[in-house]
Coordinates of C-alpha atoms and ligand atoms in Angstrom, one line a residue:
X1 CA 16.4 9.1 -26.0
X2 CA 17.9 12.1 -27.6
X3 CA 15.3 14.9 -28.0
X4 CA 15.8 18.6 -28.0
X5 CA 16.6 19.1 -24.2
X6 CA 19.1 16.3 -24.2
X7 CA 20.9 17.1 -27.5
X8 CA 21.3 20.7 -26.3
X9 CA 22.5 19.7 -22.8
X10 CA 25.0 17.1 -24.0
X11 CA 26.4 19.5 -26.7
X12 CA 26.8 22.3 -24.1
X13 CA 28.6 19.9 -21.8
X14 CA 30.7 18.5 -24.6
X15 CA 31.7 22.0 -25.6
X16 CA 32.8 22.9 -22.1
X17 CA 34.7 19.6 -21.5
X18 CA 36.2 18.7 -24.9
X19 CA 37.0 21.8 -26.9
X20 CA 40.8 21.9 -27.4
X21 CA 41.3 18.2 -26.7
X22 CA 43.2 16.2 -29.3
X23 CA 42.2 12.7 -30.1
X24 CA 45.1 10.3 -29.6
X25 CA 43.5 6.9 -29.9
X26 CA 40.3 5.4 -31.5
X27 CA 39.0 2.0 -30.5
X28 CA 36.4 0.3 -32.8
X29 CA 33.4 -1.6 -31.5
X30 CA 34.3 -4.2 -29.0
X31 CA 31.0 -6.0 -29.6
X32 CA 29.1 -6.2 -32.9
X33 CA 25.7 -4.6 -33.0
X34 CA 23.2 -5.3 -35.8
X35 CA 21.5 -1.9 -35.5
X36 CA 24.5 0.3 -35.1
X37 CA 24.8 2.5 -38.1
X38 CA 28.0 4.1 -39.5
X39 CA 29.2 6.2 -42.4
X40 CA 30.9 3.6 -44.6
X41 CA 33.2 1.2 -42.9
X42 CA 33.9 2.1 -39.2
X43 CA 37.3 0.5 -39.6
X44 CA 38.3 3.8 -41.3
X45 CA 37.2 6.0 -38.3
X46 CA 40.6 5.8 -36.6
X47 CA 42.4 7.2 -39.7
X48 CA 39.9 10.1 -39.9
X49 CA 39.9 10.9 -36.2
X50 CA 43.4 10.3 -34.8
X51 CA 45.3 13.6 -34.1
X52 CA 42.1 15.7 -34.7
X53 CA 41.4 18.5 -32.3
X54 CA 37.8 19.2 -31.0
X55 CA 36.7 22.6 -32.2
X56 CA 33.0 22.8 -31.2
X57 CA 29.9 20.9 -30.3
X58 CA 26.4 21.4 -31.6
X59 CA 23.1 19.9 -30.5
X60 CA 20.1 20.1 -32.7
X61 CA 16.9 18.0 -33.0
X62 CA 17.8 14.5 -32.1
X63 CA 21.5 14.9 -33.1
X64 CA 24.8 15.9 -31.4
X65 CA 27.8 16.9 -33.5
X66 CA 31.3 17.0 -32.3
X67 CA 33.2 19.1 -34.9
X68 CA 37.0 18.7 -35.2
X69 CA 39.6 20.4 -37.3
X70 CA 40.1 19.4 -40.9
X71 CA 36.3 19.4 -41.2
X72 CA 36.0 16.1 -39.5
X73 CA 32.8 15.5 -37.5
X74 CA 31.3 12.8 -35.3
X75 CA 27.5 12.9 -35.3
X76 CA 25.3 10.8 -33.1
X77 CA 21.5 10.4 -33.4
X78 CA 18.7 9.2 -31.2
X79 CA 19.4 5.9 -29.7
X80 CA 23.2 6.4 -29.3
X81 CA 24.6 7.3 -25.9
X82 CA 27.7 9.5 -25.6
X83 CA 29.4 9.4 -22.3
X84 CA 32.5 11.2 -21.0
X85 CA 35.0 9.5 -18.7
X86 CA 37.7 11.5 -16.9
X87 CA 41.3 10.2 -16.9
X88 CA 40.8 8.5 -13.6
X89 CA 37.5 6.8 -14.4
X90 CA 37.4 3.4 -16.0
X91 CA 35.6 3.4 -19.3
X92 CA 33.1 0.6 -20.2
X93 CA 34.5 -2.6 -21.9
X94 CA 31.6 -2.7 -24.3
X95 CA 31.1 0.1 -26.7
X96 CA 30.5 0.8 -30.4
X97 CA 33.3 3.5 -30.5
X98 CA 35.8 4.8 -28.0
X99 CA 37.9 8.0 -28.5
X100 CA 40.7 8.7 -26.1
X101 CA 42.0 12.3 -25.7
X102 CA 45.5 13.7 -25.1
X103 CA 44.8 14.1 -21.3
X104 CA 43.7 10.4 -20.9
X105 CA 40.0 11.2 -20.8
X106 CA 37.7 9.5 -23.2
X107 CA 34.3 9.5 -24.8
X108 CA 32.5 6.1 -25.2
X109 CA 29.6 5.8 -27.7
X110 CA 27.2 3.0 -27.0
X111 CA 24.1 1.9 -28.8
X112 CA 21.2 0.4 -26.9
X113 CA 18.6 -0.9 -29.4
X114 CA 19.5 1.1 -32.5
X115 CA 21.5 4.2 -33.3
X116 CA 24.0 5.9 -35.5
X117 CA 27.6 6.9 -35.0
X118 CA 28.6 8.8 -38.1
X119 CA 32.2 10.0 -38.7
X120 CA 32.8 12.0 -41.9
X121 CA 34.6 14.8 -43.5
X122 CA 32.6 17.8 -44.7
X123 CA 28.9 17.5 -45.1
X124 CA 26.6 14.7 -43.8
X125 CA 23.9 14.2 -46.4
X126 CA 21.5 12.2 -44.3
X127 CA 18.0 13.8 -45.0
X128 CA 16.9 13.6 -41.4
X129 CA 20.1 15.2 -40.3
X130 CA 19.9 18.0 -42.9
X131 CA 16.2 18.6 -42.0
X132 CA 17.2 18.9 -38.3
X133 CA 20.2 21.1 -39.0
X134 CA 18.2 23.5 -41.2
X135 CA 15.0 23.8 -39.0
X136 CA 14.3 26.5 -36.5
X137 CA 14.4 25.1 -33.0
X138 CA 11.5 25.8 -30.6
X139 CA 14.3 27.0 -28.2
X140 CA 15.1 29.9 -30.6
X141 CA 13.3 33.2 -30.5
X142 CA 12.7 33.0 -34.2
X143 CA 10.4 30.1 -33.6
X144 CA 7.5 32.4 -33.1
X145 CA 3.7 32.0 -33.2
X146 CA 3.7 32.7 -36.9
X147 CA 6.2 30.0 -37.5
X148 CA 4.2 27.5 -35.4
X149 CA 1.0 28.5 -37.3
X150 CA 2.7 27.5 -40.6
X151 CA 3.6 24.1 -39.2
X152 CA 0.1 23.7 -37.9
X153 CA -1.6 24.7 -41.1
X154 CA 0.7 22.4 -43.1
X155 CA -0.6 19.3 -41.3
X156 CA -3.7 17.3 -42.3
X157 CA -7.0 18.4 -40.7
X158 CA -7.7 15.3 -38.7
X159 CA -4.2 14.6 -37.5
X160 CA -3.9 14.0 -33.7
X161 CA -1.8 16.1 -31.4
X162 CA 0.8 13.4 -31.0
X163 CA 1.1 13.0 -34.7
X164 CA 1.3 16.7 -35.2
X165 CA 4.1 17.2 -32.8
X166 CA 6.1 14.0 -33.2
X167 CA 5.8 12.7 -36.7
X168 CA 7.0 13.7 -40.2
X169 CA 9.9 15.7 -38.8
X170 CA 7.7 18.8 -38.5
X171 CA 9.6 19.9 -35.4
X172 CA 12.9 17.9 -35.4
X173 CA 13.8 16.8 -31.9
X174 CA 10.3 16.8 -30.5
X175 CA 9.5 13.1 -30.1
X176 CA 7.5 10.7 -28.0
X177 CA 9.3 11.8 -24.8
X178 CA 9.0 15.5 -24.6
X179 CA 5.5 15.6 -26.2
X180 CA 3.9 14.2 -23.1
X181 CA 4.5 17.2 -20.9
X182 CA 4.0 19.6 -23.7
X183 CA 0.5 18.3 -24.2
X184 CA -0.2 18.1 -20.5
X185 CA 0.8 21.7 -20.0
X186 CA -1.5 22.7 -23.0
X187 CA -4.4 20.7 -21.5
X188 CA -4.7 18.6 -24.7
X189 CA -5.1 14.8 -25.0
X190 CA -2.5 13.1 -27.3
X191 CA -5.4 11.8 -29.5
X192 CA -7.2 15.1 -29.7
X193 CA -7.8 16.0 -33.4
X194 CA -6.4 19.2 -34.9
X195 CA -9.7 20.1 -36.4
X196 CA -11.3 20.5 -32.9
X197 CA -8.8 23.1 -31.7
X198 CA -9.8 26.7 -31.3
X199 CA -7.3 29.6 -31.8
X200 CA -7.0 29.7 -28.0
X201 CA -6.0 26.0 -27.9
X202 CA -3.5 26.6 -30.6
X203 CA -1.9 29.5 -28.8
X204 CA -1.8 27.4 -25.6
X205 CA 0.0 24.7 -27.5
X206 CA 2.5 27.1 -29.0
X207 CA 3.3 28.5 -25.5
X208 CA 3.5 25.1 -23.9
X209 CA 5.9 23.8 -26.6
X210 CA 8.3 26.7 -26.0
X211 CA 8.0 26.9 -22.3
X212 CA 8.2 23.1 -21.6
X213 CA 11.2 22.6 -23.9
X214 CA 13.0 25.6 -22.4
X215 CA 12.5 24.4 -18.9
X216 CA 13.6 20.9 -19.7
X217 CA 16.8 22.3 -21.3
X218 CA 17.5 24.8 -18.6
X219 CA 17.4 22.0 -16.1
X220 CA 19.8 19.8 -18.0
X221 CA 17.3 17.4 -19.7
X222 CA 14.6 15.1 -18.4
X223 CA 14.9 12.8 -15.4
X224 CA 14.3 9.8 -17.7
X225 CA 17.6 10.5 -19.6
X226 CA 21.3 10.8 -18.8
X227 CA 23.7 13.5 -19.7
X228 CA 27.3 13.4 -20.9
X229 CA 28.5 12.6 -17.4
X230 CA 25.9 9.9 -16.8
X231 CA 23.9 12.1 -14.5
X232 CA 20.1 12.0 -14.7
X233 CA 18.6 15.2 -16.0
X234 CA 17.3 17.8 -13.5
X235 CA 13.8 18.2 -15.1
X236 CA 11.3 16.2 -13.3
X237 CA 8.9 14.8 -15.9
X238 CA 5.2 15.2 -15.1
X239 CA 4.1 12.4 -17.4
X240 CA 6.6 9.6 -18.1
X241 CA 7.4 6.0 -17.1
X242 CA 8.5 7.5 -13.8
X243 CA 5.0 8.9 -13.0
X244 CA 2.6 6.4 -14.5
X245 CA -0.1 5.5 -11.9
X246 CA 0.9 8.5 -9.8
X247 CA -1.8 11.2 -9.1
X248 CA -2.0 14.0 -11.6
X249 CA -0.1 17.1 -10.2
X250 CA -3.1 19.3 -11.0
X251 CA -6.2 17.3 -10.1
X252 CA -5.1 14.1 -8.3
X253 CA -6.6 11.7 -10.9
X254 CA -4.4 8.7 -11.8
X255 CA -2.2 9.2 -14.8
X256 CA -2.9 6.7 -17.5
X257 CA -0.6 5.0 -20.0
X258 CA -1.8 3.7 -23.4
X259 CA -0.1 2.6 -26.6
X260 CA -0.8 4.9 -29.4
X261 CA 1.0 5.5 -32.8
X262 CA 3.8 3.1 -32.1
X263 CA 4.7 4.2 -28.6
X264 CA 3.4 4.9 -25.1
X265 CA 1.4 8.0 -24.3
X266 CA 0.7 9.2 -20.8
X267 CA -2.2 11.6 -19.9
X268 CA -4.6 12.7 -17.3
X269 CA -8.1 11.9 -18.5
X270 CA -9.5 14.8 -16.5
X271 CA -7.0 17.6 -17.4
X272 CA -6.4 16.7 -21.0
X273 CA -9.5 17.1 -23.1
X274 CA -10.1 14.7 -26.0
Ligands
ZN1 ZN1 -5.4 16.0 -14.0

């Protein structure tokens, strides 16, 4: 899934690989997908994109934007995969959008369960997108403790740690993936109530949020996700589907998986206090 480390990694890779390339051919979805979302009719994408030149790439929250000249942009959100293929690599037969560049390389967009591929001119007025674009990222220095305090204070008293971090778009791009290691590093259980946190806990959570996301990003995303080239990220997740039932890296207790708030949570019952 696209969360902050992956959207940042993929946009950096797309910037290095695609800037200056001109789009020569656009192929629409080869298979229909009930939960692939578009801006208007995707049949119009070829007209918007053909002959456009890639100018920049931007990753924020759970979105990756590929900006072209003439104010044309391709945005993908969580659930959509964006994969680059060099001129000598065969691209997949099944995709929801394929764009071919002037050097014969291409980018294939595929949707697994659900996801958006939005091509538009000018501004994309999706509220989740706008919120993500206009929020301060925890990767930025301006996301300081005061900023985190304001987010913290704005949430309901009895909200759990998982709900605080990963619901209501309080911190766009922090979702059910990255929150596991953020809470582990802060020593907090996903179900721990906000009202039970001391100032010390709150500061620990702030530092863990920044440190964990920076590390995940610096290492090219998590090892549960793939980058623009299809490579698995270099950050080894402490708590994820890859480590469930493994011993906790701190204390050796078995890592537990539970379903909570519409998704899996992983935790060490000894290191993460409830
Ligand atoms: Zn432990």
